[in-house]
XYZ file of C-alpha atoms in Angstrom:
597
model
C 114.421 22.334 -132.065
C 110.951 21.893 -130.400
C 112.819 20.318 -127.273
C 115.450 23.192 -126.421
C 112.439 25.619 -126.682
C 110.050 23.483 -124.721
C 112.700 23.743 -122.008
C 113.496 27.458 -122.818
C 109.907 28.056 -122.219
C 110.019 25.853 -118.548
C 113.138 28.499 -117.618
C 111.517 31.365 -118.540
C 108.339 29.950 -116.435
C 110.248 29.379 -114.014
C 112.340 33.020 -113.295
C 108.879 34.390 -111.594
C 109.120 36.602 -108.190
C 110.016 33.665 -105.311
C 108.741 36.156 -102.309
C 105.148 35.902 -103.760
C 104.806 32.423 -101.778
C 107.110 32.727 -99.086
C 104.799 32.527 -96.847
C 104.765 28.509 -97.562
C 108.535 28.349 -96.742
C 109.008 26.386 -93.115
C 111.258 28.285 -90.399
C 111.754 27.465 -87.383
C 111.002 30.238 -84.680
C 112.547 29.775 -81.119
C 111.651 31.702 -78.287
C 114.498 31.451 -75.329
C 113.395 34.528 -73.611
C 112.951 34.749 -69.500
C 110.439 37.742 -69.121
C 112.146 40.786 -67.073
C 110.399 42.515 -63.680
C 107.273 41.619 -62.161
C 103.810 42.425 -61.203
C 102.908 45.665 -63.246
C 106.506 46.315 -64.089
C 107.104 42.664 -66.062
C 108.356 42.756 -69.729
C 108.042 39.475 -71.780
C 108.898 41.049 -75.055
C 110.160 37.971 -76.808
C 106.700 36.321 -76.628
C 105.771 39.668 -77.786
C 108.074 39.241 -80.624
C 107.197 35.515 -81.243
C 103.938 36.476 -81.756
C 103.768 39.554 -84.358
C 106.050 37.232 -86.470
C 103.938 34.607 -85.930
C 101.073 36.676 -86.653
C 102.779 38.501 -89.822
C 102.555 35.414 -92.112
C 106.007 36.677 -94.203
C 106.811 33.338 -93.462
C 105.759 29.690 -92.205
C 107.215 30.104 -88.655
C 107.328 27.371 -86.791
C 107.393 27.701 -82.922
C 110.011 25.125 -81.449
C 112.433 24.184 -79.138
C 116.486 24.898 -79.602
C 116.946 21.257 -80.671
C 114.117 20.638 -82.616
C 114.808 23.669 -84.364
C 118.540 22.693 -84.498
C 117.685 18.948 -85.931
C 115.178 20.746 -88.395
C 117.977 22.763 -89.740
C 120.452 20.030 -90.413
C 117.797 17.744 -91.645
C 116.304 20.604 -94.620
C 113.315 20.545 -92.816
C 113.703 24.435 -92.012
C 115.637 27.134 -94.172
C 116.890 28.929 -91.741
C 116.090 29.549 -87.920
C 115.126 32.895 -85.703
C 116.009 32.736 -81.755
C 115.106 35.390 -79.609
C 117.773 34.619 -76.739
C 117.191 34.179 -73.001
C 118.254 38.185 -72.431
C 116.061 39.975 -74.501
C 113.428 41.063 -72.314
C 116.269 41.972 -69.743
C 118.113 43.695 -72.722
C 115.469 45.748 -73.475
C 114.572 46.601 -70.126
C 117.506 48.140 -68.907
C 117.605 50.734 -72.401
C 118.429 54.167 -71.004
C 120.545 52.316 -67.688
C 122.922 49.658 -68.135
C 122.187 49.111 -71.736
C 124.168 49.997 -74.546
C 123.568 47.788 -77.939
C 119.962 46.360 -79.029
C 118.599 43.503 -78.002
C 119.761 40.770 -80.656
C 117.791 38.282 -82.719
C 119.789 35.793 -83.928
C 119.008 33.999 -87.313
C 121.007 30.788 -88.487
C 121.573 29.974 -92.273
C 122.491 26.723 -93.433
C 123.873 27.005 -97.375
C 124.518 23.511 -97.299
C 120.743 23.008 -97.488
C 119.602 25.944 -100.117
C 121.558 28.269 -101.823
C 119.457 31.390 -101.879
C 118.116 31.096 -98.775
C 120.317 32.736 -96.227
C 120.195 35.845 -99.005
C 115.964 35.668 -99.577
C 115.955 35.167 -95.793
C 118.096 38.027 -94.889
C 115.890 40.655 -96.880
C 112.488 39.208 -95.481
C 114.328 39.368 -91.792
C 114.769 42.587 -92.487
C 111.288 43.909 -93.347
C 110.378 42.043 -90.298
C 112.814 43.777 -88.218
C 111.439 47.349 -89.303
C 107.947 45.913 -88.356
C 108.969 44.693 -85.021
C 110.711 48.310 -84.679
C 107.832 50.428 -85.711
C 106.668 53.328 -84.269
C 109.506 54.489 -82.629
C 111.595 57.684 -84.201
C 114.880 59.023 -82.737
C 113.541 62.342 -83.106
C 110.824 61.428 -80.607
C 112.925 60.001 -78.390
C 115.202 62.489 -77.837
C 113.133 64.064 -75.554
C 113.104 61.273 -73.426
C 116.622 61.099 -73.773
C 116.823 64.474 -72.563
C 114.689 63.805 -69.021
C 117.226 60.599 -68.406
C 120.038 62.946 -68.385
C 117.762 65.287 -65.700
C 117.356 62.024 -63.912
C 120.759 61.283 -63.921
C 121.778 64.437 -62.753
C 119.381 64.298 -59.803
C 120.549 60.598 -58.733
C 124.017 62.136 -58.815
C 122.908 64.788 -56.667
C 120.929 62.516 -54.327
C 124.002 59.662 -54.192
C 125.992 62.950 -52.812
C 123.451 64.136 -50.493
C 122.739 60.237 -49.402
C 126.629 60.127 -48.722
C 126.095 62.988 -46.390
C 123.286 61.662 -44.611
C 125.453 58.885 -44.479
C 128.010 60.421 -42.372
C 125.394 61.956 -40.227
C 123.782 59.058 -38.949
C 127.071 57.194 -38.604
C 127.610 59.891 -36.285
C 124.406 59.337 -34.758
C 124.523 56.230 -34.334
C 127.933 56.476 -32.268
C 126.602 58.755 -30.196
C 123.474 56.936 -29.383
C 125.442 53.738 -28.491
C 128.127 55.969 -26.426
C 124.589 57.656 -24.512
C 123.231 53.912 -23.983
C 126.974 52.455 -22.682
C 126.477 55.663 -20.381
C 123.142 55.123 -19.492
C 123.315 51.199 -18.662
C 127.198 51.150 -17.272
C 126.834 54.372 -15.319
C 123.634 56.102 -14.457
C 121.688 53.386 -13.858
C 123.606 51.735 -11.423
C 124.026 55.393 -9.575
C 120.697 55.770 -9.733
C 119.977 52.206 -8.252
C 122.859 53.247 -5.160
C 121.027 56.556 -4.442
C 117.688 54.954 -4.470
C 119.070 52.621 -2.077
C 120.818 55.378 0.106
C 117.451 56.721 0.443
C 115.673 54.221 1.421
C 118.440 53.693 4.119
C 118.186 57.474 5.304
C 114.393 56.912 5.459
C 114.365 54.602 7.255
C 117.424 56.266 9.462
C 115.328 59.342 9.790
C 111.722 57.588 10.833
C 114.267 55.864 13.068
C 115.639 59.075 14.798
C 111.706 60.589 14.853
C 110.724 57.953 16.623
C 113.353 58.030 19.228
C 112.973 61.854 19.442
C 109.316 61.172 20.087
C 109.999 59.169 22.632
C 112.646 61.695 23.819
C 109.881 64.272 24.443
C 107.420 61.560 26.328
C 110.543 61.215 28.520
C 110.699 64.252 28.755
C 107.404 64.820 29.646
C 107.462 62.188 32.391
C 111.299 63.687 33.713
C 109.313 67.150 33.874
C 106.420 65.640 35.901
C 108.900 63.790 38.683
C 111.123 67.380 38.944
C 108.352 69.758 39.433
C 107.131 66.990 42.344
C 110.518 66.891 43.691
C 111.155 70.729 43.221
C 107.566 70.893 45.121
C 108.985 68.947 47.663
C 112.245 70.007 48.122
C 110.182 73.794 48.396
C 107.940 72.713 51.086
C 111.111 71.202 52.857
C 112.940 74.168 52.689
C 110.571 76.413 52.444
C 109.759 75.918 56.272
C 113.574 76.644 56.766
C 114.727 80.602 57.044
C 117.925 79.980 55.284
C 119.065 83.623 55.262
C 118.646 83.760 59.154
C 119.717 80.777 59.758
C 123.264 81.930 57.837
C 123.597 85.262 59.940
C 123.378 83.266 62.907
C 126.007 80.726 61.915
C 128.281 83.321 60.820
C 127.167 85.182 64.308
C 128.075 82.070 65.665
C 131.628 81.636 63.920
C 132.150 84.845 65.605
C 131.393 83.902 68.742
C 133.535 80.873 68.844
C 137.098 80.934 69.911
C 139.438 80.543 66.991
C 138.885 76.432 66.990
C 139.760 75.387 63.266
C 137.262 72.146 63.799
C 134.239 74.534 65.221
C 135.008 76.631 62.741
C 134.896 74.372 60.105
C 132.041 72.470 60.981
C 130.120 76.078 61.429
C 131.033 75.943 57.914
C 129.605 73.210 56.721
C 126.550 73.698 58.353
C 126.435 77.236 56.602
C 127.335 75.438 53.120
C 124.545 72.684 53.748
C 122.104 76.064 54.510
C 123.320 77.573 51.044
C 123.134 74.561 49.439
C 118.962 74.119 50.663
C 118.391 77.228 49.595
C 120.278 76.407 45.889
C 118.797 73.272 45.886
C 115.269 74.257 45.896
C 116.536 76.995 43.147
C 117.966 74.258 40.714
C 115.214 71.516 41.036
C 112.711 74.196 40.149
C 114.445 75.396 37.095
C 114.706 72.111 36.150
C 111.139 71.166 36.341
C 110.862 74.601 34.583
C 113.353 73.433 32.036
C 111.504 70.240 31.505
C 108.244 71.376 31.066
C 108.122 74.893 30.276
C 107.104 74.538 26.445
C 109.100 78.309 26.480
C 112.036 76.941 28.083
C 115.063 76.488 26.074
C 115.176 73.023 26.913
C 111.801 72.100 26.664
C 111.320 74.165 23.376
C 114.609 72.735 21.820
C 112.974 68.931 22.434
C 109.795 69.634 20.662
C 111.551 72.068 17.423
C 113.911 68.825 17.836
C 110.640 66.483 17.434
C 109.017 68.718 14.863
C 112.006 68.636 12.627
C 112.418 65.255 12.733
C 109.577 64.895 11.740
C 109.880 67.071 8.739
C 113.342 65.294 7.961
C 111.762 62.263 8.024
C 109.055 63.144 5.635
C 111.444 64.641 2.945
C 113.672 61.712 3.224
C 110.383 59.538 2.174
C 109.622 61.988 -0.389
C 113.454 61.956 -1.308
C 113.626 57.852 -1.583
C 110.524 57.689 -3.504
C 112.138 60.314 -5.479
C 114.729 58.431 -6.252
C 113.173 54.545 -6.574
C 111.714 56.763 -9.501
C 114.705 58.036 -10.611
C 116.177 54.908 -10.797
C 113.095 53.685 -12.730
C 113.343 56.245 -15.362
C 117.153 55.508 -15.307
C 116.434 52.048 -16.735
C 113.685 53.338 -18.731
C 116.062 55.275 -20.547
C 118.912 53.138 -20.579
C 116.549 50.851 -22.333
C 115.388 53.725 -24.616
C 118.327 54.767 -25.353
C 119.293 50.635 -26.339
C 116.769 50.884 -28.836
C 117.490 54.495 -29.842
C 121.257 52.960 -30.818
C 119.330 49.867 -32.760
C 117.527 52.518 -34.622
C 120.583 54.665 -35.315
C 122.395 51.207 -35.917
C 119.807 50.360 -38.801
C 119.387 53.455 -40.065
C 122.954 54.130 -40.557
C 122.856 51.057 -42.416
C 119.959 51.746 -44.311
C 121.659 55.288 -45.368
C 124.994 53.335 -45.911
C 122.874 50.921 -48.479
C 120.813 53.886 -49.757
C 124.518 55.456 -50.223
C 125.862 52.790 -51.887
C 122.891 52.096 -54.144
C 122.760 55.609 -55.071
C 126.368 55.803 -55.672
C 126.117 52.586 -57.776
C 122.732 54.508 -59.547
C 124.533 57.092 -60.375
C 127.535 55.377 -61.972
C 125.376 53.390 -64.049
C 123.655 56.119 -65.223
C 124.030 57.210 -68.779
C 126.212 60.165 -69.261
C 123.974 62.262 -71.393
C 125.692 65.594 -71.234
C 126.481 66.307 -74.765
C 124.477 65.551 -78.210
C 126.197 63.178 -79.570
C 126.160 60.607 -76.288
C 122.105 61.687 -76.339
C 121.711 61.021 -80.219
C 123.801 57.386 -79.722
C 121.097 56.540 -76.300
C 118.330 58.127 -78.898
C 119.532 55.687 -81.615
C 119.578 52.728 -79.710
C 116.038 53.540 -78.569
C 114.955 54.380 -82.143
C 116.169 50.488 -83.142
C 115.548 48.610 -79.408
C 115.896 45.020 -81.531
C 118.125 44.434 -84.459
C 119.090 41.078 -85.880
C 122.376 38.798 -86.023
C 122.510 36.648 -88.617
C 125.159 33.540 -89.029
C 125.956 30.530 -91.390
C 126.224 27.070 -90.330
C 128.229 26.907 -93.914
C 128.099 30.169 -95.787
C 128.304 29.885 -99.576
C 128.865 33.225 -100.306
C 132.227 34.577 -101.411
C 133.706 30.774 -102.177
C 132.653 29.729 -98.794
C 132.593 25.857 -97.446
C 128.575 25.915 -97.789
C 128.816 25.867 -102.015
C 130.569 22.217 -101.738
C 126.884 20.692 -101.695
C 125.299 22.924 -104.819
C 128.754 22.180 -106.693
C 129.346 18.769 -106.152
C 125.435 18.176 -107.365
C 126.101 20.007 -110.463
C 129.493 18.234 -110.954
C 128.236 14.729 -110.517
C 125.751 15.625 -113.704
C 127.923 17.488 -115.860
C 130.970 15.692 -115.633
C 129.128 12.282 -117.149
C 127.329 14.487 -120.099
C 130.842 16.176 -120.570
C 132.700 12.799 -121.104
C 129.983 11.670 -123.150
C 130.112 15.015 -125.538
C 133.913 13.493 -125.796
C 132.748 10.353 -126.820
C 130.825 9.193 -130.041
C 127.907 7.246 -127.973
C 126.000 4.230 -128.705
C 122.606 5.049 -130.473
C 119.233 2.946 -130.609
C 118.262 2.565 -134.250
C 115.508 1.348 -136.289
C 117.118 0.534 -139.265
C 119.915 -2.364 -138.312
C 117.756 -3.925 -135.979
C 121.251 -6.423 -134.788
C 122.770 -7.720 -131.351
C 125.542 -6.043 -129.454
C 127.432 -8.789 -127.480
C 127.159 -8.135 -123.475
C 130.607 -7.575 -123.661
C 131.317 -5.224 -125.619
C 128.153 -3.306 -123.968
C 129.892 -3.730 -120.383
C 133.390 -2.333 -121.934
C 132.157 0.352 -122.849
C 130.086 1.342 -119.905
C 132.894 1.045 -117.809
C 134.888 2.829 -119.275
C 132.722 5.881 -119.515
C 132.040 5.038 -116.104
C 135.642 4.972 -114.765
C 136.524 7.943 -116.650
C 133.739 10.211 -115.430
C 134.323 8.685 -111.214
C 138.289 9.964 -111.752
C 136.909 13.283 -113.337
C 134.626 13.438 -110.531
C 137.053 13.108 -107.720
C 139.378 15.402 -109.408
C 136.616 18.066 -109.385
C 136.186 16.940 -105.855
C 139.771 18.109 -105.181
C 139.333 21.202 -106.469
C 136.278 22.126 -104.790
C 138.153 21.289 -101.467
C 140.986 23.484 -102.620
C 139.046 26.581 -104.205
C 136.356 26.828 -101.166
C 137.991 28.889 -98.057
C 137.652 27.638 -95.759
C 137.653 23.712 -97.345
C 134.832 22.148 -96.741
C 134.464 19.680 -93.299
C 131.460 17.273 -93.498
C 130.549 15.567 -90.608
C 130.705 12.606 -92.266
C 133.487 12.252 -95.296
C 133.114 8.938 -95.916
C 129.654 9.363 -96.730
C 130.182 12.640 -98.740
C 132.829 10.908 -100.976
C 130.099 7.309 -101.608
C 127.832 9.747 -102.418
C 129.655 11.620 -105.301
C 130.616 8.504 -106.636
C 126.550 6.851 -106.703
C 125.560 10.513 -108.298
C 128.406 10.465 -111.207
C 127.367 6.691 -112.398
C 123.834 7.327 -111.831
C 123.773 10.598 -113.775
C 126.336 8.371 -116.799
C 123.515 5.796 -116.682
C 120.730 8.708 -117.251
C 122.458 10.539 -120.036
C 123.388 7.191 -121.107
C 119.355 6.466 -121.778
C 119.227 10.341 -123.017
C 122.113 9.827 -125.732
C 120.633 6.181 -127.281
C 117.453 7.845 -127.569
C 118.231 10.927 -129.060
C 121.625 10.887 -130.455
C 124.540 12.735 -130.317
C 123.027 16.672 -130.525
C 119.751 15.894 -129.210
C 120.749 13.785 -126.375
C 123.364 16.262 -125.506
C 120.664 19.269 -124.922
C 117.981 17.306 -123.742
C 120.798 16.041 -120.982
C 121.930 19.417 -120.671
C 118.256 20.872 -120.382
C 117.106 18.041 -117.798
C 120.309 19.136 -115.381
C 118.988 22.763 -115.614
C 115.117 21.800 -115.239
C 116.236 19.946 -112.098
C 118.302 23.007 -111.186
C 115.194 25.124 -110.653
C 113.234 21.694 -109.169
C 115.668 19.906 -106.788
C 115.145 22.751 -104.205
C 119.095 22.984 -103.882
C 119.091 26.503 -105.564
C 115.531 27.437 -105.651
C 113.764 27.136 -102.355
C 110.741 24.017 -103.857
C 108.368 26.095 -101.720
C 109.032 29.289 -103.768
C 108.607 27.978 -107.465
C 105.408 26.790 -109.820
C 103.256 24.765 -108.825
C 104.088 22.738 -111.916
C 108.009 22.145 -110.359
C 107.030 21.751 -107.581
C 105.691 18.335 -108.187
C 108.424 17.497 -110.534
C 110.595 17.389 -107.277
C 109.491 14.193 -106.251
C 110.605 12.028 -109.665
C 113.924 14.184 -109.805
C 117.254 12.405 -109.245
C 119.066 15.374 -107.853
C 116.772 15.564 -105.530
C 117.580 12.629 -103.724
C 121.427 13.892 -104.437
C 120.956 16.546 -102.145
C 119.327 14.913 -99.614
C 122.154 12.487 -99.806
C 124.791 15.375 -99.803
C 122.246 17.550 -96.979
C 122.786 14.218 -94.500
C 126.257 13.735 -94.969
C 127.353 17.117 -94.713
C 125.120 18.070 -91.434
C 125.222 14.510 -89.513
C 121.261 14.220 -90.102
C 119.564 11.639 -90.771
C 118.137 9.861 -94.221
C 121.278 9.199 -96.018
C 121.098 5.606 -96.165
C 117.437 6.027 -97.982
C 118.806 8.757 -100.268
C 121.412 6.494 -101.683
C 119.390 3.113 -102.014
C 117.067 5.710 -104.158
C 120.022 7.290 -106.155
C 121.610 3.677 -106.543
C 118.371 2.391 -107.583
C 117.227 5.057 -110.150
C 121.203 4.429 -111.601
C 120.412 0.472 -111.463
C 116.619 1.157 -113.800
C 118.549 3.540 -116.507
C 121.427 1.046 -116.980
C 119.006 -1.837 -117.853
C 116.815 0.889 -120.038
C 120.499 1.629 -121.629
C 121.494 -2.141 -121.927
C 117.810 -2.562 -123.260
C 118.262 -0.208 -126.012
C 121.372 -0.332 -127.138
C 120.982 -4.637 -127.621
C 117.838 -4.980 -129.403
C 118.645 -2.089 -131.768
C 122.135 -0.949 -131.755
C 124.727 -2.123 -135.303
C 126.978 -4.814 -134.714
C 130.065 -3.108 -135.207
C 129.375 0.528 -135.586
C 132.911 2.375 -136.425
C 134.026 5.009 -133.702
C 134.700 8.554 -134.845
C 138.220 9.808 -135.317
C 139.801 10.352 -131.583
C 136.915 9.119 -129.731
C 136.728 6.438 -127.415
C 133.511 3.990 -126.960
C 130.360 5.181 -124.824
């Protein structure tokens, strides 16, 4: 009696609160995230993140890499592990644009490991969460909500008005390339022709002032010789009495008889007289002519002079006029090259101002109603949330039980066979012998029996669990079973010589629950007395599920696990053999329908 209530006692000790000491239990925290922005505008949130867990002590974080954190996991050395991924500054950033769920931190269970530890894990993630979350309401942020759909409205507006402005300088900038083609293919080289022209007509008109000039000192010296030769010819005739000397010719053609050759020669000499008298008349008009500044001729020369002059002068002013033209031609032809550039890149610059608004303004949230602002509200009231997964979930007859039940079959299944079987006791009182062979018999065949029961409950787990079970390493899995079901026969073995039939059966049964709560398979070890906690050490199940942990996750330590399971199996059967020799009767009589143990 004292034993099952020593052991009642240890149970009741032993159902305390676990998340008094979870801050003791290792978990491995990976931080994946690439901040988002730069300068004043850069977001690292997940070291933001990495650090308030860090700081809240819930738990024992442990800040690693992915496959440290990974190995960790499959080794037991971590319960469970929390990544914040490589978006979730970027995630978080673009809440209220291209955003639409929270930014995600994952958590991975392992049930192979621990039973309760994906579910204890799950409700501490979860406090976390709301502390990671804090201080932001929906109610709040509706208001903000409100101002994006303002701002969306306006980037619509200005993605139409940019598309506008668009058009206008793409018009612009065809007209500013049409004005420089015109400029450089046409004007300029007019412009270059006329300013040539005039220097040619400049030059043609200093060339006809000159000569003109020239013209008038001719003149000048053509007026000097015909006033001397008019002065001559006037002091030649002048002597000479034309008029009379006419009436006396034609007194004289009178006179003569009707001769035709007197007559004509009387002529003559009358057309030589008229012809002094007209000669002296002519050469002096043409001195007159010549040098008589009043004289048409004379006046005509110098006007001539004067306004060739003139002409000359405005065709200098007119080929200067138009070397400048030309210059300002190609001033502007280059002007109006760059003008073009500049329409060129600011067309483009309103075509990717355009486009960016356009794109802007598709991105931008819809916010017109209340329900699409409460869902954007929402999303900014919760910014993070968690995901969790399972490398092997437990939970509704999942694969990640096969560990916890195959422990707890491998030490039930022996003390069952043996509550089947009248055991071998140690006693005081017949002090004789058994015979080694006898002793062997009968170990193997409560040994046989409880390896098939064990592999048939092996079956069934692999046909009850949905999915079935897949552990890296089978082979392993299956050696390990079989090294737990004959050590646990050799424990309860020891257990049932000492104490009988009733008492070795509950103190078996009670040791398989005390290492229930101490193994760490159920029970986190971290979580439970401090008085368990160092039974976990000396506990065979222990090394069962660090056995069943490597074989089951490809980690390692299996190898050590089952040289310590084979060994404690190897100490109780010499204990047994021990006992059962130097005390056991002879030839103790089995019980009706029982078989040897």
């Amino acid at each position: 009696m004292t034993v099952p209530l020593v052991f009642a006692a240890v149970f009741m000790w032993a159902m305390w609160d676990p998340t008094e000491t979870l801050e003791d239990l290792p978990v491995a925290l990976v931080n994946n995230d690439i901040a988002a922005g730069t300068g004043a505008d850069r977001l690292a949130a997940g070291d933001e993140v990495a650090q308030t867990l860090l700081d809240s002590g819930a738990l024992k974080f442990d800040a690693v890499d992915s496959d440290t954190a990974k190995a960790g996991l499959a080794a037991g050395d971590y319960y469970f592990v929390v990544s914040i991924p490589s978006n979730f500054s970027t995630t978080l950033s673009g809440i209220g644009g291209k955003t639409t769920a929270p930014a995600l931190i994952s958590i991975t269970y392992n049930d192979n490991n621990t039973l309760l530890a994906s579910s204890i894990g799950d409700s501490v993630m979860t406090a976390i969460r709301a502390e990671v979350v804090k201080g932001t309401a929906g109610s709040s942020v509706k208001t903000v909500v409100a101002g994006l759909d303002e701002l969306s409205s306006g980037i619509r507006e200005a993605a139409t008005g940019s598309g506008q402005l668009h058009d206008g300088t793409s018009e612009l900038s065809a007209g500013a390339s049409e004005l420089a083609k015109g400029l450089q293919n046409e004007l300029v080289p007019g412009t270059a022709e006329a300013a040539d022209g005039g220097r040619q007509l400049a030059d043609g008109t200093g060339q006809l002032a000159s000569g003109l000039t020239d013209l008038r000192a001719g003149t000048d010296e053509l007026g000097a010789g015909a006033t001397e030769l008019a002065d001559g010819i006037e002091s030649i005739v002048g002597g000479v009495d034309a008029k009379g000397i006419a009436a006396q010719l034609a007194a004289l053609k009178r006179a003569l008889p009707n001769d035709p050759s007197l007559r004509g020669v009387v002529d003559e000499l009358t057309g030589v007289v008229d012809g002094l008298a007209q000669l002296s008349s002519g050469s002096r008009e043409i001195a007159n002519q010549l040098t008589d500044p009043n004289a048409d001729y004379r006046s005509g020369v110098n006007e001539l002079v004067a306004g060739s002059i003139e002409l000359n002068d405005g065709a200098n002013e007119l080929s200067t006029g138009l070397g400048q033209l030309n210059t300002g031609a190609q001033e502007a032809a280059t002007g109006a090259a760059q003008l073009a550039d500049g329409a060129n890149q600011l067309d483009a610059g309103a075509g990717e101002l355009s486009a960016g608004l356009s794109d802007g303004a598709r991105q931008a949230p819809e916010l017109g109603d209340d329900v699409a602002q409460q869902s954007l509200a929402d999303l900014l009231a919760t910014p993070v949330d968690t995901k969790a997964s399972n490398v092997a979930a437990a939970q509704f007859n999942g694969p990640g039980a096969a560990p916890l039940l195959l422990i707890l079959l491998t030490a039930l299944v022996p003390l069952i066979v043996f509550m089947c079987c009248k055991p071998l006791r140690a006693s005081a009182s017949q002090p004789r012998r058994m015979s080694l062979r006898t002793w062997l018999r009968r170990v193997a065949f409560v040994g046989g029996v409880s390896l098939l029961a064990s592999a048939a409950c092996t079956a069934i787990v692999w046909v009850a669990l949905s999915p079935s079970p897949d552990p890296a390493e089978l082979g392993k899995t299956l050696l390990m079973v079989a090294a737990a079901t004959l050590m646990h026969t050799a424990v309860i073995a020891v257990m049932f010589a000492i104490g009988g039939y009733v008492v070795g059966a509950v103190t078996a049964l009670a040791g398989i629950m005390l290492q229930m709560f101490t193994f760490g398979g159920v029970w986190m070890i971290e979580t439970v007395p401090g008085l368990l906690k160092w039974l976990n050490p000396i506990m065979p199940m222990t090394y069962v599920r660090e056995g069943f942990i490597s074989s089951f996750n490809g980690s390692p330590g299996f190898w050590s696990a089952l040289v310590i399971v084979v060994g404690i199996g190897v100490v109780a059967t010499g204990v047994h053999l021990l006992l059962v020799r130097e005390r056991a009767p002879h030839d103790e009589p089995l019980a009706a329908g029982s078989q040897p143990a």
